[in-house]
Short mmCIF file of C-alpha atoms and ligand atoms in Angstrom, two decimals:
data_model
loop_
_atom_site.label_atom_id
_atom_site.label_comp_id
_atom_site.label_asym_id
_atom_site.label_seq_id
_atom_site.Cartn_x
_atom_site.Cartn_y
_atom_site.Cartn_z
CA MET A 1 33.06 -38.18 14.79
CA ASN A 2 29.98 -36.19 14.40
CA ALA A 3 27.04 -36.89 12.56
CA LYS A 4 27.99 -34.48 9.68
CA GLU A 5 31.52 -36.11 9.23
CA LEU A 6 30.02 -39.56 9.52
CA ARG A 7 27.53 -38.70 6.88
CA GLU A 8 30.45 -37.43 4.37
CA LYS A 9 32.22 -40.50 5.26
CA ILE A 10 29.76 -43.32 4.69
CA LEU A 11 26.76 -41.85 2.95
CA PHE A 12 26.34 -41.13 -0.70
CA ARG A 13 25.44 -37.75 -1.92
CA LYS A 14 24.60 -36.98 -5.79
CA GLU A 15 25.86 -33.40 -6.79
CA ASN A 16 24.82 -31.40 -9.82
CA GLY A 17 27.37 -31.19 -12.36
CA TYR A 18 27.55 -27.40 -12.31
CA ASP A 19 28.55 -27.78 -8.55
CA ARG A 20 31.33 -29.71 -9.57
CA LEU A 21 32.68 -28.65 -13.06
CA PRO A 22 35.39 -26.18 -12.67
CA GLU A 23 34.60 -22.71 -14.23
CA ALA A 24 37.35 -23.02 -16.31
CA ASP A 25 35.90 -26.11 -18.06
CA TRP A 26 32.99 -24.22 -19.29
CA ALA A 27 34.36 -22.66 -22.43
CA ALA A 28 35.71 -26.17 -23.63
CA MET A 29 32.43 -27.77 -22.81
CA ASN A 30 30.47 -24.97 -24.91
CA ALA A 31 33.24 -25.23 -27.80
CA TYR A 32 32.76 -28.92 -27.57
CA CYS A 33 28.92 -28.68 -27.69
CA ASP A 34 29.30 -26.46 -30.94
CA GLY A 35 31.22 -29.07 -32.61
CA TYR A 36 28.56 -31.64 -31.71
CA LYS A 37 25.60 -29.46 -33.06
CA ALA A 38 27.28 -28.90 -36.44
CA PHE A 39 27.96 -32.82 -36.71
CA LEU A 40 24.08 -33.34 -36.00
CA ASN A 41 23.31 -30.92 -38.44
CA ALA A 42 25.68 -32.61 -40.98
CA GLY A 43 24.57 -36.23 -40.10
CA LYS A 44 20.78 -36.70 -40.32
CA THR A 45 21.12 -40.26 -41.51
CA GLU A 46 23.66 -43.05 -40.86
CA ARG A 47 25.33 -42.56 -44.19
CA GLU A 48 25.80 -39.01 -43.75
CA CYS A 49 27.12 -39.66 -40.19
CA VAL A 50 29.50 -42.07 -41.67
CA ARG A 51 30.71 -39.25 -44.25
CA GLU A 52 31.25 -36.78 -41.91
CA SER A 53 32.98 -38.75 -39.35
CA VAL A 54 35.48 -39.82 -42.39
CA ARG A 55 35.72 -36.01 -43.33
CA LEU A 56 36.85 -35.29 -39.58
CA ALA A 57 38.95 -38.49 -39.23
CA GLU A 58 40.95 -38.12 -42.34
CA ALA A 59 41.42 -34.13 -41.18
CA ARG A 60 43.32 -35.62 -38.22
CA GLY A 61 45.15 -38.14 -40.01
CA PHE A 62 43.29 -41.25 -40.21
CA ARG A 63 43.52 -43.29 -43.43
CA PRO A 64 41.58 -46.25 -44.71
CA TYR A 65 43.00 -49.67 -43.49
CA THR A 66 43.68 -52.25 -45.96
CA ARG A 67 44.10 -55.97 -45.06
CA GLY A 68 47.79 -56.55 -44.35
CA MET A 69 48.92 -53.06 -43.70
CA SER A 70 51.65 -52.94 -41.29
CA LEU A 71 50.96 -50.93 -38.24
CA GLU A 72 52.87 -49.19 -35.55
CA ALA A 73 51.81 -47.42 -32.58
CA GLY A 74 50.23 -44.00 -33.27
CA ASP A 75 48.92 -45.08 -36.47
CA LYS A 76 45.23 -43.99 -37.27
CA VAL A 77 43.23 -46.21 -39.41
CA TYR A 78 39.55 -46.69 -40.21
CA VAL A 79 37.22 -49.11 -42.08
CA ASN A 80 34.19 -47.73 -43.86
CA ASN A 81 31.55 -50.65 -43.77
CA ARG A 82 29.21 -49.95 -46.85
CA GLY A 83 28.82 -46.39 -45.89
CA LYS A 84 26.59 -47.00 -42.98
CA MET A 85 29.15 -48.23 -40.26
CA LEU A 86 32.35 -47.03 -39.24
CA LEU A 87 35.34 -48.81 -37.40
CA LEU A 88 38.40 -46.78 -36.26
CA ALA A 89 41.40 -47.62 -34.59
CA VAL A 90 44.46 -45.73 -32.91
CA ILE A 91 47.38 -48.12 -32.31
CA GLY A 92 48.95 -48.44 -29.06
CA GLU A 93 52.32 -49.43 -27.94
CA LYS A 94 51.00 -52.11 -26.01
CA SER A 95 50.56 -55.61 -27.88
CA LEU A 96 46.93 -56.39 -28.80
CA SER A 97 47.36 -59.58 -26.94
CA GLU A 98 46.91 -57.25 -23.82
CA GLY A 99 43.28 -56.21 -25.18
CA THR A 100 42.11 -53.00 -26.64
CA GLN A 101 39.79 -50.24 -25.30
CA ILE A 102 36.87 -50.01 -27.28
CA ALA A 103 34.06 -47.52 -27.62
CA ALA A 104 30.75 -48.36 -29.39
CA ALA A 105 27.65 -46.03 -30.22
CA HIS A 106 25.17 -46.16 -33.05
CA ILE A 107 24.63 -43.49 -35.54
CA ASP A 108 21.03 -44.45 -36.85
CA SER A 109 18.11 -43.11 -35.46
CA PRO A 110 14.40 -43.53 -35.71
CA ARG A 111 12.85 -42.02 -38.81
CA LEU A 112 10.50 -42.53 -41.64
CA ASP A 113 11.85 -44.46 -44.59
CA LEU A 114 10.12 -44.42 -47.91
CA LYS A 115 8.56 -47.47 -49.39
CA PRO A 116 9.70 -49.40 -52.30
CA SER A 117 6.58 -47.81 -54.35
CA PRO A 118 6.04 -44.71 -52.58
CA LEU A 119 4.72 -41.98 -54.92
CA TYR A 120 0.92 -41.77 -55.35
CA GLU A 121 -1.78 -39.30 -55.93
CA ASP A 122 -5.10 -38.79 -54.20
CA SER A 123 -7.54 -35.94 -54.67
CA GLU A 124 -5.23 -34.08 -56.86
CA LEU A 125 -2.36 -34.36 -54.23
CA ALA A 126 0.85 -36.06 -54.52
CA TYR A 127 2.32 -38.19 -51.54
CA LEU A 128 5.11 -40.41 -50.47
CA LYS A 129 4.30 -43.72 -48.49
CA THR A 130 6.62 -44.48 -45.78
CA ARG A 131 7.31 -47.19 -43.07
CA TYR A 132 8.84 -45.97 -39.73
CA TYR A 133 12.17 -47.31 -38.93
CA GLY A 134 12.54 -47.98 -35.09
CA GLY A 135 10.44 -46.89 -32.11
CA VAL A 136 8.56 -43.91 -33.22
CA LYS A 137 5.49 -42.35 -31.45
CA LYS A 138 3.58 -41.85 -34.72
CA TYR A 139 1.72 -38.83 -33.48
CA GLN A 140 4.91 -37.07 -33.11
CA TRP A 141 5.65 -36.98 -36.80
CA VAL A 142 2.62 -35.11 -38.26
CA ALA A 143 2.58 -31.36 -38.52
CA VAL A 144 6.50 -31.06 -38.33
CA PRO A 145 8.55 -29.98 -41.37
CA LEU A 146 10.46 -32.99 -42.89
CA GLU A 147 13.04 -33.45 -45.43
CA LEU A 148 14.10 -36.37 -47.37
CA ARG A 149 17.85 -37.51 -47.49
CA GLY A 150 19.43 -40.67 -48.62
CA VAL A 151 20.24 -42.23 -51.88
CA VAL A 152 18.77 -43.55 -55.01
CA ALA A 153 20.87 -46.59 -56.84
CA LEU A 154 20.11 -46.64 -60.26
CA ARG A 155 20.10 -49.79 -62.31
CA ASP A 156 23.38 -49.00 -64.10
CA GLY A 157 25.11 -48.87 -60.68
CA THR A 158 25.17 -44.93 -60.45
CA VAL A 159 24.60 -43.96 -56.75
CA VAL A 160 22.59 -40.42 -56.45
CA ASP A 161 22.60 -38.40 -53.34
CA VAL A 162 19.21 -36.98 -52.65
CA ALA A 163 18.59 -34.20 -50.17
CA VAL A 164 14.95 -32.89 -50.78
CA GLY A 165 14.33 -29.94 -48.04
CA ASP A 166 17.95 -29.00 -47.43
CA GLY A 167 18.61 -25.41 -46.67
CA ASP A 168 16.36 -23.16 -48.45
CA GLU A 169 14.76 -25.82 -50.22
CA PRO A 170 10.94 -26.78 -49.73
CA LYS A 171 9.92 -29.28 -47.07
CA LEU A 172 7.51 -32.17 -46.74
CA VAL A 173 5.05 -32.60 -44.19
CA ILE A 174 2.43 -35.09 -43.03
CA SER A 175 -0.73 -33.37 -42.32
CA ASP A 176 -2.64 -33.81 -38.82
CA LEU A 177 -6.57 -33.63 -38.73
CA LEU A 178 -7.85 -30.12 -37.55
CA PRO A 179 -9.37 -30.13 -34.03
CA HIS A 180 -12.75 -29.04 -35.20
CA LEU A 181 -13.22 -32.45 -36.69
CA SER A 182 -11.08 -34.72 -34.46
CA ARG A 183 -14.03 -35.79 -31.83
CA GLU A 184 -13.44 -39.49 -32.94
CA GLN A 185 -9.53 -39.23 -33.30
CA ASP A 186 -9.56 -37.78 -29.86
CA LYS A 187 -11.31 -40.84 -28.43
CA LYS A 188 -8.27 -43.24 -29.62
CA THR A 189 -5.12 -43.63 -28.02
CA LEU A 190 -1.84 -42.09 -28.65
CA ALA A 191 -0.75 -45.04 -30.47
CA GLU A 192 -3.80 -45.66 -32.42
CA GLY A 193 -4.66 -41.81 -33.15
CA ILE A 194 -2.17 -41.62 -36.18
CA LYS A 195 -1.87 -44.84 -37.84
CA GLY A 196 1.21 -46.31 -39.66
CA GLU A 197 -0.40 -45.90 -43.08
CA GLN A 198 -1.47 -42.35 -42.39
CA LEU A 199 2.23 -41.41 -42.36
CA ASN A 200 2.12 -40.20 -45.89
CA LEU A 201 4.27 -37.31 -47.01
CA LEU A 202 2.51 -34.37 -48.90
CA ALA A 203 4.76 -33.81 -51.71
CA GLY A 204 3.08 -31.61 -54.40
CA SER A 205 -0.15 -30.09 -55.46
CA VAL A 206 0.36 -28.57 -58.96
CA PRO A 207 -1.02 -30.51 -61.97
CA PHE A 208 0.97 -31.25 -65.09
CA ALA A 209 -0.62 -29.25 -67.53
CA GLY A 210 -2.72 -30.93 -70.53
CA GLU A 211 -2.59 -34.37 -68.77
CA ASP A 212 -5.76 -35.73 -67.14
CA GLU A 213 -4.77 -38.82 -65.15
CA GLU A 214 -2.59 -38.59 -62.20
CA ARG A 215 -1.11 -35.20 -63.41
CA VAL A 216 0.09 -33.73 -60.07
CA LYS A 217 1.98 -37.14 -59.41
CA LEU A 218 3.68 -36.72 -63.02
CA ALA A 219 4.56 -33.26 -62.48
CA VAL A 220 6.33 -34.13 -58.79
CA MET A 221 8.25 -36.96 -60.68
CA GLN A 222 9.27 -34.47 -63.25
CA ARG A 223 11.07 -32.47 -60.52
CA LEU A 224 12.59 -35.48 -58.94
CA TYR A 225 13.75 -36.57 -62.47
CA GLU A 226 14.99 -33.27 -63.64
CA LYS A 227 17.03 -32.46 -60.59
CA TYR A 228 18.41 -36.11 -59.66
CA GLY A 229 18.09 -38.08 -62.91
CA PHE A 230 15.80 -40.92 -61.43
CA THR A 231 12.75 -42.42 -62.30
CA GLU A 232 9.79 -43.85 -60.33
CA ALA A 233 11.23 -47.30 -60.79
CA ASP A 234 14.47 -46.41 -59.18
CA PHE A 235 12.48 -45.92 -55.95
CA ILE A 236 12.84 -49.55 -55.74
CA SER A 237 16.29 -49.47 -55.27
CA ALA A 238 16.69 -46.50 -52.80
CA GLU A 239 17.13 -45.73 -49.38
CA LEU A 240 15.43 -42.31 -48.77
CA GLU A 241 14.63 -41.18 -45.22
CA ALA A 242 12.20 -38.47 -43.97
CA VAL A 243 13.72 -36.87 -41.01
CA PRO A 244 13.11 -33.60 -39.24
CA ALA A 245 13.86 -30.21 -41.41
CA PHE A 246 15.15 -28.23 -38.70
CA PRO A 247 18.79 -27.66 -37.11
CA ALA A 248 20.06 -28.50 -33.74
CA VAL A 249 19.46 -25.66 -31.41
CA ASP A 250 20.18 -24.33 -27.91
CA VAL A 251 17.26 -24.74 -25.63
CA GLY A 252 16.48 -22.71 -22.19
CA LEU A 253 17.22 -19.24 -21.25
CA ASP A 254 20.40 -20.21 -20.19
CA ARG A 255 21.47 -21.97 -23.36
CA SER A 256 22.30 -25.23 -21.12
CA MET A 257 20.58 -27.90 -23.37
CA ILE A 258 20.76 -28.78 -26.96
CA GLY A 259 17.43 -29.72 -28.59
CA GLY A 260 17.49 -31.67 -32.03
CA TYR A 261 17.02 -34.78 -34.11
CA GLY A 262 19.06 -37.59 -33.66
CA HIS A 263 20.66 -37.23 -30.01
CA ASP A 264 20.01 -40.91 -29.93
CA ASP A 265 22.52 -42.01 -30.65
CA ARG A 266 24.80 -39.47 -32.38
CA VAL A 267 25.41 -37.62 -28.96
CA CYS A 268 27.34 -40.56 -28.09
CA GLY A 269 28.83 -41.36 -31.24
CA TYR A 270 30.28 -37.98 -31.70
CA ALA A 271 31.46 -38.29 -28.28
CA ILE A 272 33.59 -41.51 -28.80
CA LEU A 273 34.67 -40.19 -32.07
CA ARG A 274 35.89 -36.91 -30.84
CA ALA A 275 37.74 -38.36 -28.06
CA LEU A 276 39.45 -40.88 -30.23
CA LEU A 277 40.53 -37.89 -32.87
CA ASP A 278 41.61 -35.95 -30.10
CA LEU A 279 43.89 -39.21 -28.49
CA GLN A 280 47.64 -38.04 -28.15
CA ASP A 281 49.10 -40.67 -26.01
CA PHE A 282 49.98 -43.84 -27.50
CA SER A 283 51.66 -45.56 -24.90
CA GLY A 284 49.01 -47.73 -23.96
CA LYS A 285 46.49 -50.28 -25.76
CA THR A 286 45.07 -49.89 -28.90
CA ALA A 287 41.84 -47.67 -29.10
CA VAL A 288 38.91 -48.66 -31.07
CA CYS A 289 35.82 -46.75 -31.81
CA VAL A 290 32.74 -48.19 -33.74
CA LEU A 291 29.94 -46.20 -35.13
CA ALA A 292 27.35 -48.84 -35.75
CA ASP A 293 24.19 -48.87 -37.84
CA LYS A 294 20.69 -50.72 -37.47
CA GLU A 295 20.60 -50.51 -33.50
CA GLU A 296 17.18 -48.90 -33.41
CA ILE A 297 16.01 -52.13 -35.12
CA GLY A 298 17.84 -55.06 -33.42
CA SER A 299 21.52 -54.66 -34.43
CA ILE A 300 21.09 -57.16 -37.04
CA GLY A 301 22.58 -57.10 -40.85
CA VAL A 302 25.90 -56.34 -42.25
CA THR A 303 26.19 -52.78 -40.60
CA GLY A 304 24.65 -53.67 -37.32
CA MET A 305 26.68 -54.44 -34.14
CA GLU A 306 26.06 -58.37 -34.79
CA THR A 307 27.69 -58.06 -38.05
CA ALA A 308 31.17 -60.01 -38.71
CA ALA A 309 32.49 -56.79 -40.22
CA PHE A 310 33.56 -56.06 -36.44
CA ASP A 311 35.05 -59.27 -35.77
CA THR A 312 37.00 -59.04 -39.09
CA PHE A 313 38.37 -55.56 -38.61
CA MET A 314 39.49 -57.03 -35.08
CA GLU A 315 41.09 -60.13 -36.54
CA ASP A 316 42.97 -58.08 -39.27
CA LEU A 317 44.39 -55.83 -36.68
CA CYS A 318 45.41 -59.04 -34.44
CA GLU A 319 47.07 -60.67 -37.59
CA SER A 320 49.02 -57.95 -38.16
CA GLN A 321 50.75 -58.51 -34.67
CA GLY A 322 50.58 -62.30 -34.88
CA VAL A 323 47.78 -62.37 -31.89
CA PRO A 324 44.77 -64.71 -31.73
CA VAL A 325 41.64 -62.49 -32.13
CA ARG A 326 40.16 -64.47 -29.18
CA ALA A 327 43.24 -63.67 -26.85
CA CYS A 328 42.51 -59.99 -27.70
CA LEU A 329 38.99 -59.80 -27.22
CA GLU A 330 39.04 -61.64 -23.93
CA LYS A 331 41.07 -58.82 -22.53
CA SER A 332 39.38 -55.90 -24.12
CA PHE A 333 36.75 -53.39 -22.41
CA CYS A 334 33.86 -51.97 -23.97
CA LEU A 335 32.12 -48.68 -23.32
CA SER A 336 28.84 -49.18 -24.72
CA CYS A 337 27.96 -45.65 -25.35
CA ASP A 338 24.19 -45.06 -25.95
CA VAL A 339 21.72 -42.46 -24.59
CA THR A 340 19.57 -43.29 -21.49
CA ALA A 341 16.24 -41.61 -20.17
CA ALA A 342 16.76 -38.67 -18.16
CA TYR A 343 14.20 -38.12 -15.17
CA ASP A 344 11.45 -36.08 -16.51
CA PRO A 345 9.40 -34.27 -13.80
CA ASN A 346 6.46 -34.15 -16.28
CA PHE A 347 6.16 -37.70 -16.39
CA SER A 348 7.49 -38.80 -12.99
CA ASP A 349 5.37 -41.91 -12.45
CA VAL A 350 7.52 -43.93 -14.78
CA TYR A 351 10.51 -43.25 -13.29
CA GLU A 352 12.04 -44.41 -10.05
CA LYS A 353 13.87 -41.10 -9.16
CA ARG A 354 16.55 -42.64 -6.84
CA ASN A 355 17.90 -44.39 -9.60
CA SER A 356 17.23 -42.42 -12.60
CA ALA A 357 19.81 -40.09 -14.43
CA LEU A 358 19.29 -36.46 -13.96
CA LEU A 359 20.08 -34.01 -16.44
CA ASN A 360 23.42 -32.01 -15.72
CA TYR A 361 24.40 -34.77 -13.29
CA GLY A 362 27.00 -36.09 -16.16
CA VAL A 363 27.34 -39.07 -18.18
CA GLY A 364 24.86 -41.89 -17.06
CA LEU A 365 26.47 -45.27 -16.31
CA CYS A 366 24.04 -48.22 -16.56
CA LYS A 367 25.22 -51.49 -14.93
CA TYR A 368 22.34 -52.96 -16.70
CA THR A 369 19.80 -52.12 -19.32
CA GLY A 370 16.88 -54.38 -20.73
CA ARG A 371 13.57 -54.91 -19.63
CA GLN A 372 11.33 -56.18 -16.63
CA GLY A 373 13.86 -58.79 -14.66
CA LYS A 374 16.76 -57.35 -16.52
CA GLY A 375 15.65 -58.99 -19.87
CA GLU A 376 18.02 -58.69 -22.56
CA ALA A 377 20.48 -56.85 -20.45
CA SER A 378 24.16 -57.00 -20.32
CA ASP A 379 24.39 -56.80 -16.66
CA ALA A 380 28.12 -55.51 -16.13
CA SER A 381 29.91 -57.27 -13.11
CA ALA A 382 30.66 -55.29 -10.06
CA GLU A 383 34.44 -55.54 -10.56
CA LEU A 384 33.93 -53.84 -13.86
CA VAL A 385 31.69 -51.01 -12.48
CA ALA A 386 34.17 -50.40 -9.76
CA HIS A 387 37.13 -50.30 -12.26
CA VAL A 388 35.06 -47.74 -14.47
CA ARG A 389 34.19 -45.72 -11.21
CA ARG A 390 38.02 -45.31 -10.13
CA VAL A 391 38.98 -44.50 -13.98
CA LEU A 392 36.48 -41.67 -14.41
CA ASP A 393 36.97 -40.11 -10.88
CA GLY A 394 40.75 -40.39 -11.52
CA SER A 395 39.80 -38.30 -14.66
CA GLY A 396 37.77 -35.90 -13.03
CA VAL A 397 34.59 -37.01 -14.98
CA VAL A 398 31.14 -36.02 -13.69
CA TRP A 399 29.09 -39.34 -13.91
CA GLN A 400 26.05 -40.68 -12.37
CA MET A 401 24.30 -44.17 -12.22
CA ALA A 402 21.32 -44.42 -14.37
CA GLU A 403 18.42 -46.97 -14.79
CA LEU A 404 16.04 -46.74 -17.60
CA GLY A 405 12.77 -46.05 -15.81
CA ARG A 406 10.70 -47.87 -13.10
CA VAL A 407 10.53 -51.53 -12.82
CA ASP A 408 7.87 -52.87 -15.24
CA ALA A 409 7.17 -49.55 -17.01
CA GLY A 410 9.02 -50.71 -20.06
CA GLY A 411 12.65 -50.70 -21.01
CA GLY A 412 15.10 -50.77 -23.76
CA GLY A 413 18.71 -52.31 -25.12
CA THR A 414 21.76 -51.19 -26.36
CA VAL A 415 24.62 -53.03 -28.33
CA ALA A 416 26.10 -53.89 -24.91
CA MET A 417 24.89 -57.57 -25.06
CA PHE A 418 26.21 -58.05 -28.62
CA MET A 419 29.91 -56.80 -27.27
CA ALA A 420 29.47 -58.85 -24.24
CA ASN A 421 28.56 -61.78 -26.22
CA ARG A 422 32.09 -61.71 -27.94
CA ASN A 423 33.71 -62.07 -24.27
CA ILE A 424 34.75 -58.34 -24.17
CA ASP A 425 34.05 -56.70 -20.60
CA THR A 426 31.24 -54.53 -21.52
CA ILE A 427 29.49 -51.53 -19.54
CA ASP A 428 26.79 -49.32 -20.75
CA ALA A 429 27.04 -45.53 -20.40
CA GLY A 430 25.66 -42.23 -22.20
CA VAL A 431 23.94 -39.24 -22.15
CA PRO A 432 20.45 -38.72 -20.47
CA VAL A 433 18.04 -37.46 -22.86
CA LEU A 434 14.56 -36.25 -22.59
CA ALA A 435 12.19 -36.79 -25.30
CA MET A 436 13.99 -39.71 -26.55
CA HIS A 437 13.04 -40.62 -30.08
CA SER A 438 11.08 -37.61 -30.75
CA PRO A 439 11.82 -35.61 -33.58
CA PHE A 440 13.35 -33.21 -31.11
CA GLU A 441 15.14 -34.54 -28.54
CA ILE A 442 16.70 -32.76 -25.76
CA ALA A 443 20.26 -33.13 -23.89
CA ALA A 444 22.34 -31.09 -21.51
CA LYS A 445 25.41 -29.65 -22.54
CA LEU A 446 27.16 -30.76 -19.45
CA ASP A 447 26.35 -34.09 -19.99
CA CYS A 448 27.09 -34.37 -23.77
CA TYR A 449 30.73 -32.96 -22.61
CA MET A 450 30.93 -35.39 -19.89
CA THR A 451 30.27 -38.49 -22.01
CA PHE A 452 33.09 -37.29 -24.40
CA ARG A 453 35.46 -36.91 -21.14
CA ALA A 454 34.38 -40.37 -20.20
CA ALA A 455 35.46 -41.88 -23.54
CA ALA A 456 38.77 -40.18 -23.52
CA ALA A 457 39.52 -41.48 -19.97
CA MET A 458 38.56 -44.96 -20.99
CA TYR A 459 40.60 -45.01 -24.14
CA LEU A 460 43.46 -44.01 -22.07
CA ASP A 461 42.93 -46.68 -19.17
CA LYS A 462 45.97 -49.22 -19.31
MN1 LIG B 1 20.35 -45.79 -28.63
MN1 LIG B 2 17.00 -45.62 -29.45
#
């Protein structure tokens, strides 16, 4: 054996996905990404994502699950948890006692939520006060067009959908300071340059004629009242989210990437949903898809991954077959599908390149996430990683190993630990993203497509 042969036999070589993806697959990749962009534009909040996912699922034969429903192989069901979390299943021929193939992603994204008493006037300008949701770099949210999406629940129980800034509608914005006067601001750290209480949305400037007190505020509230039928007091029972007011677009002269708001983690949410909707083979285990809320703030609450709503769904499915849920979970597998940090040559010092995910190298498998010494990581076992390698290779999925940045540079978690805590074998995998948590995140089309292919392969794993 010469050195070249030996090298090929025993050394590991990473390969760009474009050197591995057959050209015949390019059309399917682009069609998939067009579908994803449409999903992203339709779902700028967790509620909108659930609504769009239900629409797509029902078009493919899914129906709402009700407790006690008898289920057969090939049946497709879903549970809509409070409009913000979605649980879907495709029943397989194998008994639930043999476990399920689960994929879980989150559909909430960092944004600016309106406070319960948001509307005020200052210097004859109307503003809406916000509290940021999740890990945002505050300076990124000024001087970009924003829109307001969400619901207002009236005291009589009516729920009003709000979409200020949709389509041709006017946008909202948070103004930044002009450089001519920012000598003091420029000396501050990025974290301090824009403060949380400065994230106030500019909402209007025309005074209400004939009034002399807070007349711009009155005029703005009048517009909201006339269009949506709610009053200032109704902000108290509202969930209104300021999100970037631009659509997902192709990025790069070669159109190889997608830029947009909410890749984290709708890019994985769409991948695991589409893979489930496309499932044709029901001869294996039951496939379960979870689109969870509240990951960005700790996965807690009734719609976060820690919710008993997931356990209830699994228990209901198991009861229909007379299987104890614990016997099902201990044999189940979960692909915890969440974005990871793509290596960014502009910020090379926070990455360790050998172990970083690269754009176009496929879906990134993370043995562990977490911070520092694997703190808060669900560390997948060697055996599980080997199993997933085997399945993905067997299905021609382009994948790579990924670690979230240099040791001690920071870190982050996913829903993996909450699945693993339930005695489910769990591994993290997802799309490598540049500028994660910014209003305009970037992902490579090849990696988006390969995450979908990975989810499809894992659902079918017997
Ligand atoms: Mn995420
Ligand atoms: Mn995140």
